[in-house]
Amino acid sequence: MISMAMLHDAQRVLKPVINRTPVIPTKGLVPGCAFYLKADCLQKTGAFKLRGAYYKIATLSDEEKARGVIACSAGNHAQGVAYAARDMGIKATICIPEGAPISKIEATRSYGANVVLVPGVYDDAYAEAVRLRDEQGLTFIHPFNDYSIMAGQGTIGLEILEQLPDVDMIFVPIGGGGLIAGLAYAVKNLRPQCRIIGVQAAGAPSMAESLKEGKIITLSSVDTVADGIKVKTPGDLTFDMCREYVDEVVTVSEGEIASAILTVLEKQKLVAEGAGAVGIAAAMYHKVNTEGKTVCALLSGGNVDVTMLERILTRGLAKEGRTVSFSTVLPDQPHALASFLEVVSSLGANVLDVNPGQGPHPGDLRLSAAKGLCGRGTVNTDAAPAFGGGRVCLHYDRCGTVVLAGGGLGQIRAGQHIQVGTAGLQSEQLLRRRPQRRNVGRLRQHRGTGIPQTAQMSAARGRGSQHAEVGHTLRRRW
């Protein structure tokens, strides 16, 4: 069992090894409360996992060390085990899901570990690690379901209380549960009135669902940008600890995670990986009431591929309503594009790129714009034959809504398919006359990342009209 004596022993063992990471005050990140970040993204190996891995390996017997160690990980535990094994002169083998960020894989190799890439997710890597353990007689270092691992991770809780003694609430990421189990145990023993809020990605809510059902649940699949907490089944030991010491578990969406990563990068100049940002996202999007509280969110890691970071930041910009990308069909005639750009310009938007002929139909136009100020633009299309007469209005707000209006159609929410300026036909009549496209609105997944690249509605050309018809579609680039 875990104990406060074990936690203090872990703190003693780790003191000469790890960085004592700062608790950083923020201003305006979460309005209405005093909000702080525990920046364990600044830890050696770039994440908190070094704490538990190092303490666990340090407490092994000489015989267990001599056999060599094996671990499974989505990347951060792998680096922690590899670092500790190198430091103590122990042979290490690490099973990593093959879809893990390349930066984590290469970092693990750089510490001298033998890396085995396993198809699938963490649970598949775990099964392979267990097989190799039994086959080769290696000592298994579990990433979360181990009391020594929990004690090592729990030293973060001791540090937070030393650095922020009046803390009222702590947001903690949950994958398998080792981090929150150790941290919650430490905090509840020393400051029982402090609320511990666990946070999971909505695409991998294994602990949240298990606590809701009152028993351990294995998810059929998990899908999230937060690869470090992409776990199908929580540990039995961590489940019991969470049930006893954690006050609440909430989930955050992929867009909320992306927005948190973007915000922390812009405002705090810190890089957060998906798993490291979920606690910040929960506070930013008010998953629990933080009004008037002293709140700390654990930024648990910052190991993210640069290419992945680019896609996440693009998604974060879209979530915050700061960029939009959409497609429209324009006839091939003078002033068509100019008329359309007049609408965009009236909003104070900055055009990032224009790609003619790149849509689902010949003649489609795709345009990406970054918003500076909210606003509304209207163009009188009587003077713009491309729009077929009448008035067309495009409105963009910070909530990420694009509204197209025209021909008495009223306001149309982002993603709806409308026609403007078609002789004598209402929008719903036009839609009934056209065969439905099966791919309308379907998200395309980028291979190997799980991040939706686009959510696109198909555009349609007008037929049987004396005016040119414009079919508008929203294309949100994630």
Short mmCIF file of C-alpha atoms in Angstrom, two decimals:
data_model
loop_
_atom_site.label_atom_id
_atom_site.label_comp_id
_atom_site.label_asym_id
_atom_site.label_seq_id
_atom_site.Cartn_x
_atom_site.Cartn_y
_atom_site.Cartn_z
CA MET A 1 0.00 0.00 0.00
CA ILE A 2 0.98 3.61 -0.51
CA SER A 3 1.77 5.70 2.56
CA MET A 4 2.96 9.20 3.41
CA ALA A 5 6.26 7.63 4.51
CA MET A 6 6.63 6.20 0.98
CA LEU A 7 5.86 9.61 -0.53
CA HIS A 8 8.48 11.35 1.60
CA ASP A 9 10.99 8.62 0.76
CA ALA A 10 10.27 9.17 -2.92
CA GLN A 11 10.83 12.88 -2.44
CA ARG A 12 14.20 12.14 -0.79
CA VAL A 13 15.30 9.77 -3.57
CA LEU A 14 14.22 12.11 -6.35
CA LYS A 15 15.56 15.37 -4.90
CA PRO A 16 19.06 15.09 -6.47
CA VAL A 17 17.64 13.77 -9.76
CA ILE A 18 14.61 15.77 -10.87
CA ASN A 19 13.85 19.43 -11.40
CA ARG A 20 11.66 21.16 -8.84
CA THR A 21 9.32 22.62 -11.43
CA PRO A 22 7.68 26.02 -10.86
CA VAL A 23 4.11 26.93 -10.03
CA ILE A 24 3.43 29.83 -12.39
CA PRO A 25 0.73 32.46 -11.82
CA THR A 26 -1.37 33.36 -14.85
CA LYS A 27 -3.41 36.45 -15.57
CA GLY A 28 -6.67 36.24 -17.51
CA LEU A 29 -6.27 32.60 -18.48
CA VAL A 30 -9.28 31.57 -16.37
CA PRO A 31 -11.29 34.65 -15.32
CA GLY A 32 -12.80 34.83 -11.84
CA CYS A 33 -10.15 32.84 -10.00
CA ALA A 34 -6.47 32.89 -9.06
CA PHE A 35 -5.17 30.41 -11.61
CA TYR A 36 -1.74 28.77 -11.52
CA LEU A 37 0.11 26.22 -13.62
CA LYS A 38 2.35 23.54 -12.18
CA ALA A 39 4.75 23.34 -15.13
CA ASP A 40 6.07 19.77 -15.06
CA CYS A 41 6.53 20.13 -18.81
CA LEU A 42 9.85 21.65 -17.69
CA GLN A 43 10.85 18.39 -15.99
CA LYS A 44 13.80 16.36 -17.25
CA THR A 45 12.55 14.16 -20.13
CA GLY A 46 9.81 16.78 -20.66
CA ALA A 47 7.14 15.19 -18.46
CA PHE A 48 6.23 14.11 -14.92
CA LYS A 49 6.73 10.41 -15.66
CA LEU A 50 10.40 10.48 -14.67
CA ARG A 51 9.33 10.80 -11.03
CA GLY A 52 7.49 7.49 -10.76
CA ALA A 53 9.77 5.54 -13.08
CA TYR A 54 12.95 6.60 -11.31
CA TYR A 55 11.62 5.90 -7.83
CA LYS A 56 10.28 2.49 -8.83
CA ILE A 57 13.57 1.38 -10.41
CA ALA A 58 15.57 2.80 -7.50
CA THR A 59 13.64 0.56 -5.09
CA LEU A 60 14.17 -2.68 -7.07
CA SER A 61 16.34 -5.41 -5.60
CA ASP A 62 19.79 -6.05 -7.08
CA GLU A 63 18.46 -9.27 -8.60
CA GLU A 64 15.55 -7.46 -10.29
CA LYS A 65 17.88 -4.81 -11.66
CA ALA A 66 20.30 -7.44 -12.98
CA ARG A 67 17.53 -9.07 -15.06
CA GLY A 68 16.90 -5.82 -16.89
CA VAL A 69 13.65 -3.85 -17.00
CA ILE A 70 10.83 -3.68 -19.50
CA ALA A 71 8.02 -1.15 -19.77
CA CYS A 72 5.17 -0.15 -22.05
CA SER A 73 4.29 3.44 -22.73
CA ALA A 74 2.81 5.95 -25.15
CA GLY A 75 6.12 7.79 -24.81
CA ASN A 76 6.59 9.69 -21.55
CA HIS A 77 6.88 6.71 -19.19
CA ALA A 78 9.20 5.20 -21.79
CA GLN A 79 11.54 8.16 -21.49
CA GLY A 80 11.38 8.08 -17.71
CA VAL A 81 12.26 4.38 -17.55
CA ALA A 82 15.02 4.73 -20.17
CA TYR A 83 16.53 7.74 -18.36
CA ALA A 84 16.46 5.99 -14.97
CA ALA A 85 17.85 2.72 -16.39
CA ARG A 86 20.72 4.55 -18.06
CA ASP A 87 21.44 6.46 -14.86
CA MET A 88 21.63 3.22 -12.87
CA GLY A 89 23.38 1.12 -15.51
CA ILE A 90 20.42 -1.20 -16.17
CA LYS A 91 19.37 -2.70 -19.51
CA ALA A 92 15.93 -1.41 -20.62
CA THR A 93 13.41 -2.57 -23.24
CA ILE A 94 10.42 -0.36 -24.01
CA CYS A 95 7.27 -1.30 -25.95
CA ILE A 96 5.70 1.77 -27.55
CA PRO A 97 2.58 2.03 -29.74
CA GLU A 98 3.78 2.63 -33.28
CA GLY A 99 1.51 5.68 -33.59
CA ALA A 100 3.27 7.48 -30.72
CA PRO A 101 4.92 10.84 -31.58
CA ILE A 102 8.27 10.30 -33.26
CA SER A 103 9.85 12.80 -30.86
CA LYS A 104 9.02 10.52 -27.92
CA ILE A 105 10.26 7.42 -29.72
CA GLU A 106 13.57 9.01 -30.70
CA ALA A 107 14.06 10.51 -27.24
CA THR A 108 13.59 7.07 -25.67
CA ARG A 109 16.18 5.59 -28.01
CA SER A 110 18.57 8.43 -27.19
CA TYR A 111 18.65 7.27 -23.56
CA GLY A 112 19.94 3.88 -24.71
CA ALA A 113 16.78 1.78 -24.43
CA ASN A 114 15.81 -0.97 -26.86
CA VAL A 115 12.56 0.28 -28.40
CA VAL A 116 9.93 -2.19 -29.68
CA LEU A 117 7.20 -0.54 -31.76
CA VAL A 118 3.84 -2.28 -31.40
CA PRO A 119 0.82 -1.82 -33.74
CA GLY A 120 -2.20 -0.36 -31.93
CA VAL A 121 -2.56 1.72 -28.76
CA TYR A 122 -1.14 1.57 -25.24
CA ASP A 123 -3.08 -1.59 -24.31
CA ASP A 124 -1.52 -3.45 -27.24
CA ALA A 125 1.95 -2.32 -26.18
CA TYR A 126 1.17 -3.52 -22.66
CA ALA A 127 0.25 -7.00 -23.91
CA GLU A 128 3.51 -7.23 -25.87
CA ALA A 129 5.55 -6.05 -22.88
CA VAL A 130 3.99 -8.73 -20.67
CA ARG A 131 4.79 -11.37 -23.30
CA LEU A 132 8.43 -10.27 -23.49
CA ARG A 133 8.66 -10.11 -19.70
CA ASP A 134 7.56 -13.73 -19.40
CA GLU A 135 9.71 -14.86 -22.31
CA GLN A 136 12.95 -13.14 -21.24
CA GLY A 137 12.53 -12.94 -17.46
CA LEU A 138 12.66 -9.14 -17.39
CA THR A 139 11.43 -6.95 -14.52
CA PHE A 140 8.23 -5.14 -15.50
CA ILE A 141 7.86 -1.43 -14.67
CA HIS A 142 4.15 -0.65 -14.89
CA PRO A 143 3.33 2.90 -16.01
CA PHE A 144 0.57 3.48 -13.45
CA ASN A 145 -0.81 0.46 -11.58
CA ASP A 146 1.95 0.29 -8.96
CA TYR A 147 2.18 1.93 -5.54
CA SER A 148 5.84 2.93 -5.99
CA ILE A 149 4.95 4.60 -9.29
CA MET A 150 2.09 6.43 -7.57
CA ALA A 151 4.39 7.55 -4.75
CA GLY A 152 6.86 9.00 -7.24
CA GLN A 153 4.12 10.87 -9.10
CA GLY A 154 2.66 11.98 -5.77
CA THR A 155 5.72 14.13 -5.10
CA ILE A 156 4.09 16.66 -7.44
CA GLY A 157 1.30 17.02 -4.87
CA LEU A 158 3.83 17.64 -2.11
CA GLU A 159 5.53 20.30 -4.22
CA ILE A 160 2.26 22.06 -5.08
CA LEU A 161 1.33 22.31 -1.39
CA GLU A 162 4.77 23.70 -0.57
CA GLN A 163 4.61 26.24 -3.40
CA LEU A 164 0.89 27.10 -3.17
CA PRO A 165 -0.23 26.23 0.38
CA ASP A 166 -3.69 27.86 0.09
CA VAL A 167 -4.70 25.97 -3.08
CA ASP A 168 -8.43 25.15 -3.22
CA MET A 169 -8.60 23.01 -6.35
CA ILE A 170 -6.16 21.04 -8.52
CA PHE A 171 -6.88 19.82 -12.06
CA VAL A 172 -5.00 16.61 -12.90
CA PRO A 173 -4.85 14.62 -16.18
CA ILE A 174 -5.93 10.97 -16.04
CA GLY A 175 -4.82 8.14 -18.31
CA GLY A 176 -4.38 4.97 -16.31
CA GLY A 177 -4.60 6.88 -13.05
CA GLY A 178 -1.13 6.64 -11.48
CA LEU A 179 -0.51 10.39 -11.43
CA ILE A 180 -3.81 11.43 -9.92
CA ALA A 181 -3.80 8.53 -7.44
CA GLY A 182 -0.46 9.55 -5.93
CA LEU A 183 -1.14 13.29 -6.09
CA ALA A 184 -4.63 13.00 -4.60
CA TYR A 185 -3.37 10.79 -1.77
CA ALA A 186 -0.68 13.33 -0.88
CA VAL A 187 -2.96 16.37 -1.06
CA LYS A 188 -5.92 14.84 0.77
CA ASN A 189 -3.68 13.75 3.64
CA LEU A 190 -2.19 17.23 4.06
CA ARG A 191 -5.00 19.54 2.87
CA PRO A 192 -8.24 17.54 2.81
CA GLN A 193 -10.40 20.56 1.86
CA CYS A 194 -8.60 20.90 -1.48
CA ARG A 195 -10.70 19.47 -4.30
CA ILE A 196 -8.99 17.12 -6.75
CA ILE A 197 -10.52 17.21 -10.25
CA GLY A 198 -9.48 14.50 -12.68
CA VAL A 199 -9.63 15.28 -16.38
CA GLN A 200 -9.79 12.91 -19.35
CA ALA A 201 -10.18 13.39 -23.08
CA ALA A 202 -13.75 12.77 -24.23
CA GLY A 203 -12.34 10.29 -26.74
CA ALA A 204 -10.71 8.16 -24.03
CA PRO A 205 -12.81 8.41 -20.83
CA SER A 206 -11.92 5.02 -19.32
CA MET A 207 -11.60 6.19 -15.71
CA ALA A 208 -14.60 8.52 -15.94
CA GLU A 209 -16.80 5.69 -17.24
CA SER A 210 -15.42 3.22 -14.72
CA LEU A 211 -16.17 5.53 -11.78
CA LYS A 212 -19.64 6.20 -13.17
CA GLU A 213 -20.38 2.47 -13.42
CA GLY A 214 -18.73 1.64 -10.09
CA LYS A 215 -16.46 -0.94 -11.73
CA ILE A 216 -13.54 -1.06 -14.13
CA ILE A 217 -14.67 -0.57 -17.72
CA THR A 218 -12.65 -1.43 -20.82
CA LEU A 219 -13.42 0.85 -23.75
CA SER A 220 -13.76 -0.73 -27.17
CA SER A 221 -11.71 2.05 -28.75
CA VAL A 222 -10.02 5.34 -27.87
CA ASP A 223 -9.35 8.30 -30.13
CA THR A 224 -7.74 11.53 -28.98
CA VAL A 225 -4.89 13.89 -29.74
CA ALA A 226 -3.87 13.42 -26.10
CA ASP A 227 -1.81 10.29 -26.81
CA GLY A 228 -0.34 10.20 -23.30
CA ILE A 229 -3.74 9.41 -21.76
CA LYS A 230 -5.12 7.22 -24.53
CA VAL A 231 -5.85 4.24 -22.24
CA LYS A 232 -8.70 1.75 -22.71
CA THR A 233 -8.60 0.23 -19.21
CA PRO A 234 -7.59 1.95 -15.94
CA GLY A 235 -5.64 0.06 -13.29
CA ASP A 236 -7.44 -1.75 -10.48
CA LEU A 237 -5.20 -0.13 -7.84
CA THR A 238 -5.57 3.34 -9.34
CA PHE A 239 -9.33 2.85 -9.71
CA ASP A 240 -9.68 2.20 -5.98
CA MET A 241 -7.47 5.20 -5.17
CA CYS A 242 -9.50 7.49 -7.44
CA ARG A 243 -12.76 6.30 -5.95
CA GLU A 244 -11.49 7.17 -2.48
CA TYR A 245 -9.50 10.38 -3.00
CA VAL A 246 -10.66 12.09 -6.22
CA ASP A 247 -13.61 14.46 -5.92
CA GLU A 248 -14.75 14.54 -9.55
CA VAL A 249 -13.70 13.46 -13.03
CA VAL A 250 -14.65 15.52 -16.10
CA THR A 251 -13.92 15.24 -19.82
CA VAL A 252 -12.83 17.76 -22.45
CA SER A 253 -13.26 17.75 -26.22
CA GLU A 254 -10.51 17.69 -28.83
CA GLY A 255 -11.23 21.31 -29.73
CA GLU A 256 -10.98 22.35 -26.09
CA ILE A 257 -7.63 20.57 -25.74
CA ALA A 258 -6.32 22.29 -28.88
CA SER A 259 -7.51 25.67 -27.63
CA ALA A 260 -5.75 25.13 -24.28
CA ILE A 261 -2.48 24.23 -26.02
CA LEU A 262 -2.73 27.36 -28.16
CA THR A 263 -3.58 29.61 -25.20
CA VAL A 264 -0.75 28.34 -23.01
CA LEU A 265 1.72 28.75 -25.86
CA GLU A 266 0.59 32.30 -26.59
CA LYS A 267 0.09 33.60 -23.07
CA GLN A 268 2.55 31.60 -20.96
CA LYS A 269 5.16 30.73 -23.61
CA LEU A 270 4.96 27.05 -22.59
CA VAL A 271 4.56 24.05 -24.89
CA ALA A 272 1.94 21.56 -23.71
CA GLU A 273 1.22 18.18 -25.27
CA GLY A 274 -2.38 17.04 -25.53
CA ALA A 275 -2.37 15.02 -22.29
CA GLY A 276 -0.62 17.85 -20.47
CA ALA A 277 -3.24 20.40 -21.50
CA VAL A 278 -6.47 18.63 -20.49
CA GLY A 279 -6.51 20.09 -16.98
CA ILE A 280 -6.03 23.59 -18.35
CA ALA A 281 -8.83 22.98 -20.86
CA ALA A 282 -11.19 21.85 -18.09
CA ALA A 283 -10.56 25.07 -16.16
CA MET A 284 -10.76 27.31 -19.24
CA TYR A 285 -14.08 25.82 -20.31
CA HIS A 286 -15.58 25.84 -16.81
CA LYS A 287 -16.15 22.12 -16.39
CA VAL A 288 -16.41 22.86 -12.67
CA ASN A 289 -17.03 26.10 -10.80
CA THR A 290 -13.74 27.88 -10.03
CA GLU A 291 -15.18 31.27 -9.12
CA GLY A 292 -13.22 32.95 -6.32
CA LYS A 293 -10.94 29.92 -5.83
CA THR A 294 -7.19 29.46 -5.83
CA VAL A 295 -6.79 26.92 -8.63
CA CYS A 296 -3.82 24.98 -9.96
CA ALA A 297 -3.75 22.94 -13.17
CA LEU A 298 -0.97 20.43 -13.70
CA LEU A 299 0.72 20.91 -17.06
CA SER A 300 2.09 17.40 -16.96
CA GLY A 301 4.13 17.23 -20.18
CA GLY A 302 5.31 19.03 -23.28
CA ASN A 303 6.55 16.25 -25.56
CA VAL A 304 4.76 16.85 -28.86
CA ASP A 305 5.88 16.49 -32.46
CA VAL A 306 6.33 19.80 -34.28
CA THR A 307 4.17 18.56 -37.17
CA MET A 308 1.45 17.47 -34.75
CA LEU A 309 1.72 20.79 -32.91
CA GLU A 310 1.07 22.67 -36.15
CA ARG A 311 -2.17 20.78 -36.73
CA ILE A 312 -3.24 21.16 -33.11
CA LEU A 313 -2.63 24.91 -33.17
CA THR A 314 -4.60 25.26 -36.40
CA ARG A 315 -7.47 23.46 -34.74
CA GLY A 316 -7.14 25.68 -31.67
CA LEU A 317 -7.38 28.80 -33.81
CA ALA A 318 -10.56 27.47 -35.40
CA LYS A 319 -12.02 26.56 -31.99
CA GLU A 320 -11.46 30.11 -30.77
CA GLY A 321 -13.03 31.60 -33.88
CA ARG A 322 -9.82 33.18 -35.13
CA THR A 323 -9.55 31.40 -38.47
CA VAL A 324 -12.08 30.02 -40.89
CA SER A 325 -11.73 28.19 -44.18
CA PHE A 326 -14.61 27.68 -46.58
CA SER A 327 -15.47 26.81 -50.17
CA THR A 328 -17.82 28.37 -52.64
CA VAL A 329 -18.59 27.97 -56.35
CA LEU A 330 -18.16 31.06 -58.51
CA PRO A 331 -18.81 31.38 -62.25
CA ASP A 332 -15.81 31.98 -64.49
CA GLN A 333 -16.49 35.63 -65.31
CA PRO A 334 -15.04 39.05 -64.42
CA HIS A 335 -15.64 40.49 -60.93
CA ALA A 336 -16.95 37.22 -59.43
CA LEU A 337 -14.02 36.80 -57.07
CA ALA A 338 -13.77 40.55 -56.41
CA SER A 339 -17.42 40.68 -55.37
CA PHE A 340 -16.98 37.81 -52.96
CA LEU A 341 -13.77 39.23 -51.48
CA GLU A 342 -15.57 42.52 -50.90
CA VAL A 343 -17.81 40.70 -48.42
CA VAL A 344 -14.79 39.15 -46.68
CA SER A 345 -12.93 42.46 -46.63
CA SER A 346 -15.86 44.26 -45.00
CA LEU A 347 -15.38 42.04 -41.94
CA GLY A 348 -11.78 43.14 -41.45
CA ALA A 349 -10.57 39.63 -42.20
CA ASN A 350 -7.08 38.90 -43.48
CA VAL A 351 -7.07 36.45 -46.39
CA LEU A 352 -4.46 33.75 -45.83
CA ASP A 353 -4.79 31.83 -49.08
CA VAL A 354 -7.07 31.40 -52.08
CA ASN A 355 -7.09 28.14 -54.04
CA PRO A 356 -9.23 28.26 -57.18
CA GLY A 357 -10.27 24.98 -58.72
CA GLN A 358 -9.39 22.96 -55.60
CA GLY A 359 -12.91 22.08 -54.45
CA PRO A 360 -15.07 19.03 -55.12
CA HIS A 361 -16.29 20.53 -58.41
CA PRO A 362 -14.44 22.33 -61.24
CA GLY A 363 -14.53 26.05 -60.58
CA ASP A 364 -14.76 25.74 -56.81
CA LEU A 365 -12.99 28.37 -54.78
CA ARG A 366 -11.44 27.67 -51.39
CA LEU A 367 -10.50 30.58 -49.18
CA SER A 368 -8.90 30.75 -45.75
CA ALA A 369 -9.18 33.88 -43.64
CA ALA A 370 -8.00 35.00 -40.22
CA LYS A 371 -10.30 37.31 -38.31
CA GLY A 372 -9.05 40.50 -36.76
CA LEU A 373 -12.33 41.97 -35.56
CA CYS A 374 -15.87 40.63 -35.38
CA GLY A 375 -18.22 42.22 -37.83
CA ARG A 376 -20.76 41.91 -40.58
CA GLY A 377 -20.25 42.54 -44.28
CA THR A 378 -22.95 43.03 -46.89
CA VAL A 379 -22.60 43.43 -50.63
CA ASN A 380 -25.36 44.58 -53.00
CA THR A 381 -25.23 41.80 -55.55
CA ASP A 382 -27.48 43.59 -58.03
CA ALA A 383 -24.20 45.02 -59.24
CA ALA A 384 -22.46 41.65 -58.98
CA PRO A 385 -23.86 39.16 -61.51
CA ALA A 386 -21.85 36.40 -59.91
CA PHE A 387 -24.33 36.34 -57.05
CA GLY A 388 -27.43 36.42 -59.21
CA GLY A 389 -29.01 39.54 -57.77
CA GLY A 390 -30.34 40.36 -54.30
CA ARG A 391 -28.14 40.84 -51.24
CA VAL A 392 -25.67 38.43 -49.68
CA CYS A 393 -24.39 38.83 -46.14
CA LEU A 394 -21.52 36.98 -44.50
CA HIS A 395 -21.17 37.30 -40.72
CA TYR A 396 -18.29 35.82 -38.70
CA ASP A 397 -18.08 35.86 -34.91
CA ARG A 398 -15.56 34.70 -32.30
CA CYS A 399 -17.64 31.64 -31.54
CA GLY A 400 -16.59 30.24 -34.90
CA THR A 401 -19.95 30.80 -36.61
CA VAL A 402 -20.15 31.78 -40.23
CA VAL A 403 -23.59 33.04 -41.23
CA LEU A 404 -24.57 33.41 -44.87
CA ALA A 405 -27.81 35.17 -45.66
CA GLY A 406 -29.48 36.13 -48.91
CA GLY A 407 -32.63 35.96 -51.01
CA GLY A 408 -34.87 35.93 -47.92
CA LEU A 409 -33.23 32.79 -46.57
CA GLY A 410 -32.48 34.42 -43.21
CA GLN A 411 -29.45 33.42 -41.20
CA ILE A 412 -27.91 30.06 -41.98
CA ARG A 413 -25.59 28.46 -39.46
CA ALA A 414 -22.09 27.31 -40.31
CA GLY A 415 -22.00 24.14 -42.35
CA GLN A 416 -25.51 24.40 -43.84
CA HIS A 417 -25.86 24.16 -47.62
CA ILE A 418 -27.63 27.13 -49.18
CA GLN A 419 -28.27 28.58 -52.62
CA VAL A 420 -28.44 32.30 -53.27
CA GLY A 421 -30.13 34.18 -56.12
CA THR A 422 -31.78 31.29 -57.91
CA ALA A 423 -34.87 32.31 -59.86
CA GLY A 424 -38.04 31.69 -57.86
CA LEU A 425 -36.93 28.65 -55.87
CA GLN A 426 -36.60 28.33 -52.10
CA SER A 427 -33.56 26.73 -50.53
CA GLU A 428 -35.39 23.63 -49.32
CA GLN A 429 -36.86 23.05 -52.77
CA LEU A 430 -33.41 23.15 -54.30
CA LEU A 431 -32.07 20.70 -51.77
CA ARG A 432 -34.92 18.26 -52.46
CA ARG A 433 -34.24 18.41 -56.19
CA ARG A 434 -30.59 17.44 -55.80
CA PRO A 435 -29.37 13.94 -55.04
CA GLN A 436 -27.76 13.76 -51.60
CA ARG A 437 -24.01 13.26 -51.58
CA ARG A 438 -22.90 10.56 -49.17
CA ASN A 439 -19.74 12.36 -48.21
CA VAL A 440 -21.47 15.59 -47.17
CA GLY A 441 -20.29 16.68 -43.74
CA ARG A 442 -18.07 13.65 -43.20
CA LEU A 443 -14.82 14.19 -41.30
CA ARG A 444 -11.66 13.03 -43.00
CA GLN A 445 -9.12 11.57 -40.62
CA HIS A 446 -5.42 12.17 -41.10
CA ARG A 447 -3.70 8.82 -41.23
CA GLY A 448 -1.99 7.90 -38.00
CA THR A 449 -2.95 11.00 -35.97
CA GLY A 450 -6.67 10.74 -35.24
CA ILE A 451 -6.99 14.47 -35.93
CA PRO A 452 -9.82 15.46 -38.31
CA GLN A 453 -8.24 17.35 -41.20
CA THR A 454 -11.42 18.88 -42.62
CA ALA A 455 -15.13 18.99 -42.05
CA GLN A 456 -16.52 19.88 -45.43
CA MET A 457 -19.94 20.34 -47.00
CA SER A 458 -20.06 19.80 -50.75
CA ALA A 459 -20.98 22.65 -53.05
CA ALA A 460 -23.48 22.33 -55.88
CA ARG A 461 -23.87 24.26 -59.11
CA GLY A 462 -27.18 25.78 -60.18
CA ARG A 463 -29.26 24.39 -63.02
CA GLY A 464 -32.33 25.65 -64.79
CA SER A 465 -31.87 29.25 -63.71
CA GLN A 466 -31.43 32.44 -65.70
CA HIS A 467 -29.05 33.57 -62.99
CA ALA A 468 -25.80 31.98 -61.87
CA GLU A 469 -26.29 30.18 -58.58
CA VAL A 470 -23.77 30.19 -55.77
CA GLY A 471 -23.73 27.16 -53.46
CA HIS A 472 -21.96 28.07 -50.26
CA THR A 473 -20.25 25.58 -48.05
CA LEU A 474 -18.16 25.89 -44.96
CA ARG A 475 -14.84 24.16 -44.89
CA ARG A 476 -13.33 24.16 -41.40
CA ARG A 477 -9.66 23.27 -41.52
CA TRP A 478 -8.54 21.58 -38.35
#
